[in-house]
Amino acid sequence: MQLIYAVGNQKGGVGKTTTVINLGAWLGSHGKKVLCVDIDPQGNTTTGFGIKKRELEVSSYDVISGKAKIKDAIIETEFEGVSVLPATDDLAGCEIELSRLENRTNKLKMQLLTCKDEYDIILIDCPPALGLLTLNGLTAADELIIPMLAEFYALEGLSQLTNTLKIVRSSFNPSLNIAGILFVMFDQRLNVSKQVEAEVEKYFPGRVFRTKIPRNVRISEAPSHGKPVMYYDKNSKGAEAYEELGYELLKEEKPKKEKKRLFFGKKKDGEEAK
């Protein structure tokens, strides 16, 4: 079953792009065919997969504005199972162009319908603002993943996003569901983290991912190398966390690692202890 996930939050700096890149990379390595759609004018999902924006001739701007077909803009990355609809700086002016068009919130959805069957999962990296680009992402999606920080200011942003969801459901996409709220840069040692988690769980029971993405230097370093963290340092806490998230999203059990058996018995004559 093909699913389209929008990854969004009106508050910036909460790990939307990081989640799209690293969740997408793990899903691809797990045998899924994944399309990561970059509709954030900053284009960080694009560069995070090692794609050079200045060399692109077609991008998500051309696709959403109707100047190109989506299949002409999609790039297969060097990472297993992952393709990207890249973004360039041109996307910054797309909001103004969209405002003049009819069905302005459906442009991305209509393009994705032409290629949806070719992918198992599509992840849309939405901008950190409620504009026409974000509305295009939410209108095209089946479910919404909401990354957020475990800080009290983040609760205010979550409240704004809840109101946005009501608008989107009533006017553009009545079937949009919340896949889950994902805590990123999470420090379980802090009381405030536990308090915010409890508060969110109270208002969104059963909607908070069990997986928490920790603060991890490898996650921060990976984008400068144009790689998802699992390809930069597969043994890092960050890579392990996104693996856990992937299994949780797919509702699959993570295989248990076999423990090495140690031999503590006495050696027999002519036998070496293992």
XYZ file of C-alpha atoms in Angstrom:
274
model
C 0.000 0.000 0.000
C 1.453 3.350 -1.061
C 1.366 6.093 1.558
C 2.232 9.776 1.394
C 3.498 11.359 4.610
C 3.828 15.107 5.050
C 6.478 15.969 7.633
C 5.467 19.328 9.002
C 5.362 21.786 11.854
C 4.822 25.537 11.611
C 7.710 26.035 14.024
C 11.180 25.994 12.460
C 14.231 24.090 13.639
C 12.334 21.065 14.902
C 13.921 18.371 12.744
C 11.541 18.099 9.780
C 14.283 17.869 7.172
C 16.452 15.647 9.359
C 13.545 13.258 9.742
C 12.747 13.151 6.020
C 16.377 12.418 5.123
C 17.137 9.827 7.767
C 13.776 8.072 7.880
C 13.720 7.987 4.077
C 17.234 6.515 3.933
C 16.418 3.771 6.417
C 13.163 2.860 4.656
C 15.070 2.628 1.378
C 17.673 0.345 2.931
C 14.831 -1.781 4.310
C 13.600 -2.626 0.823
C 11.072 0.184 0.341
C 11.052 2.394 -2.718
C 11.018 5.916 -1.315
C 10.487 9.370 -2.819
C 11.531 12.362 -0.718
C 9.795 15.548 -1.885
C 11.519 18.817 -1.022
C 9.102 21.763 -1.044
C 11.024 23.860 1.482
C 12.707 26.822 -0.270
C 15.802 26.239 1.890
C 16.323 22.989 -0.028
C 18.066 21.214 2.835
C 16.609 17.798 2.024
C 18.111 18.177 -1.439
C 21.623 18.989 -0.186
C 21.297 16.445 2.631
C 21.252 13.711 -0.005
C 24.346 15.148 -1.679
C 22.498 16.791 -4.583
C 24.049 20.026 -5.865
C 21.240 22.537 -6.323
C 23.160 24.788 -8.719
C 23.442 21.957 -11.233
C 19.696 21.284 -11.372
C 17.726 22.218 -14.466
C 14.313 21.103 -13.140
C 13.082 21.220 -9.549
C 9.986 21.117 -7.370
C 9.395 24.774 -8.298
C 8.881 23.822 -11.950
C 6.669 20.891 -10.942
C 4.369 22.813 -8.601
C 4.118 25.827 -10.921
C 3.149 23.490 -13.778
C 6.211 24.177 -15.926
C 7.463 20.570 -15.824
C 6.267 17.046 -15.160
C 7.315 15.481 -11.875
C 8.972 12.503 -13.575
C 11.328 14.892 -15.355
C 12.483 16.376 -12.060
C 12.935 13.290 -9.864
C 16.534 12.240 -9.210
C 17.662 8.793 -8.098
C 20.192 9.190 -5.305
C 23.241 7.053 -4.596
C 21.451 5.742 -1.500
C 19.555 2.474 -1.752
C 15.881 2.821 -2.700
C 15.740 6.623 -2.372
C 14.768 9.172 -5.032
C 14.350 12.919 -4.495
C 12.205 15.651 -5.987
C 14.750 18.417 -5.324
C 14.227 22.057 -4.431
C 16.150 25.138 -5.526
C 16.115 28.787 -4.476
C 13.490 29.443 -7.180
C 10.920 27.899 -4.876
C 10.976 31.038 -2.712
C 8.893 32.865 -5.320
C 6.452 30.051 -5.883
C 3.965 31.255 -3.251
C 3.254 34.410 -5.277
C 2.780 32.449 -8.503
C 0.475 29.945 -6.817
C -1.713 32.721 -5.415
C -2.744 33.629 -8.974
C -3.749 30.077 -9.948
C -6.963 28.104 -9.588
C -6.862 24.930 -7.457
C -3.657 26.362 -6.003
C -3.511 23.863 -3.117
C -3.805 20.802 -5.378
C -0.794 21.321 -7.645
C 1.552 18.922 -5.843
C -1.166 16.321 -5.308
C -2.019 16.173 -8.999
C 1.644 15.727 -9.920
C 2.178 13.004 -7.325
C -0.811 11.071 -8.631
C 1.123 10.511 -11.866
C 3.952 8.667 -10.075
C 2.562 7.535 -6.712
C 2.241 3.893 -7.787
C 5.990 3.705 -8.424
C 6.836 4.228 -4.739
C 5.989 2.477 -1.493
C 6.371 5.607 0.610
C 6.542 9.316 -0.209
C 7.866 11.792 2.377
C 7.169 15.507 1.899
C 9.430 18.034 3.618
C 7.144 21.029 4.263
C 8.301 24.611 4.941
C 8.073 25.963 8.521
C 5.139 28.254 7.757
C 1.492 27.999 6.841
C 1.659 29.104 3.229
C 0.529 27.683 -0.076
C 3.522 25.349 -0.288
C 2.708 23.794 3.083
C -0.965 23.559 2.131
C 0.086 21.742 -1.041
C 2.028 19.254 1.071
C -0.823 18.694 3.529
C -3.400 18.398 0.750
C -1.314 15.751 -1.030
C -0.638 13.670 2.090
C -2.417 10.698 3.597
C -0.831 11.191 7.016
C 1.155 13.819 8.904
C 4.309 13.260 10.933
C 4.883 16.117 13.378
C 8.456 16.509 14.670
C 8.772 18.710 17.745
C 11.168 19.644 20.532
C 10.456 18.755 24.145
C 10.238 22.428 25.142
C 7.280 24.424 26.398
C 7.490 26.916 23.532
C 7.013 23.966 21.182
C 3.582 23.345 22.710
C 2.431 26.690 21.334
C 3.541 25.675 17.838
C 1.690 22.376 18.220
C -1.474 24.279 19.107
C -1.138 26.361 15.931
C -0.620 23.206 13.883
C -3.782 21.692 15.367
C -5.756 24.680 14.111
C -4.110 24.316 10.701
C -5.175 20.669 10.580
C -8.771 21.666 11.201
C -8.620 24.113 8.288
C -7.002 21.583 5.956
C -9.483 18.847 6.848
C -12.497 21.087 6.434
C -11.400 22.713 3.174
C -8.806 20.642 1.330
C -8.114 17.130 2.632
C -10.755 15.605 4.955
C -8.914 12.272 5.149
C -5.621 13.667 6.508
C -4.623 11.800 9.676
C -1.848 12.301 12.218
C 0.628 9.443 11.883
C 2.380 10.551 15.042
C 4.189 13.247 16.976
C 7.937 12.713 17.011
C 10.186 14.170 19.692
C 13.593 15.140 18.318
C 16.756 16.350 20.066
C 15.233 14.634 23.071
C 17.145 14.511 26.379
C 15.460 12.062 28.719
C 17.586 13.294 31.629
C 15.737 16.622 31.700
C 12.542 17.005 33.692
C 11.166 19.452 31.145
C 11.414 16.779 28.445
C 9.321 14.370 30.472
C 6.808 17.101 31.372
C 6.303 18.190 27.765
C 6.003 14.569 26.639
C 3.322 13.942 29.277
C 1.453 17.096 28.237
C 1.452 16.140 24.556
C 0.404 12.571 25.354
C -2.524 13.948 27.369
C -3.884 15.945 24.433
C -2.889 13.443 21.731
C -3.290 10.032 23.396
C -1.751 7.243 21.377
C -0.374 9.696 18.808
C 3.149 10.098 20.217
C 5.829 7.869 18.715
C 7.541 5.618 21.246
C 10.809 6.351 19.481
C 12.582 9.516 20.585
C 15.390 10.988 18.466
C 18.225 12.002 20.816
C 20.635 14.883 20.543
C 23.454 13.339 18.576
C 26.513 14.964 17.047
C 26.580 12.468 14.162
C 23.102 13.565 13.044
C 24.357 17.155 12.978
C 27.541 16.298 11.080
C 26.024 14.045 8.399
C 24.400 16.801 6.235
C 27.745 18.531 5.676
C 28.900 15.304 4.025
C 25.729 15.012 1.928
C 24.774 11.755 3.628
C 21.999 10.406 5.867
C 23.367 9.519 9.290
C 23.135 5.760 8.701
C 25.587 6.123 5.811
C 27.799 8.503 7.768
C 27.990 6.485 10.995
C 25.695 3.456 11.078
C 26.616 2.663 14.682
C 25.700 6.091 16.053
C 22.819 6.664 18.449
C 21.168 8.820 15.787
C 21.233 6.066 13.172
C 19.852 3.583 15.692
C 17.023 5.961 16.635
C 15.864 6.420 13.035
C 16.023 2.655 12.567
C 13.701 2.293 15.572
C 11.376 4.933 14.100
C 11.305 3.114 10.780
C 10.242 -0.149 12.374
C 7.615 1.669 14.441
C 6.200 3.476 11.409
C 5.965 0.208 9.473
C 4.521 -1.534 12.544
C 7.204 -4.187 12.313
C 9.158 -5.845 15.101
C 12.848 -5.054 15.112
C 14.878 -8.280 14.881
C 16.657 -9.034 18.117
C 20.403 -9.220 17.943
C 21.839 -12.591 18.864
C 24.024 -12.460 21.916
C 27.436 -14.015 21.596
C 27.752 -17.146 23.667
C 30.773 -17.160 25.916
C 32.452 -20.378 27.090
C 33.346 -20.393 30.745
C 33.876 -24.115 31.245
C 37.131 -25.897 31.848
C 39.283 -26.729 28.850
C 39.620 -30.329 27.956
C 42.998 -31.692 27.059
C 44.054 -30.361 23.645
C 41.067 -27.968 23.415
C 41.265 -24.192 23.362
C 38.699 -22.144 25.264
C 36.360 -20.173 23.009
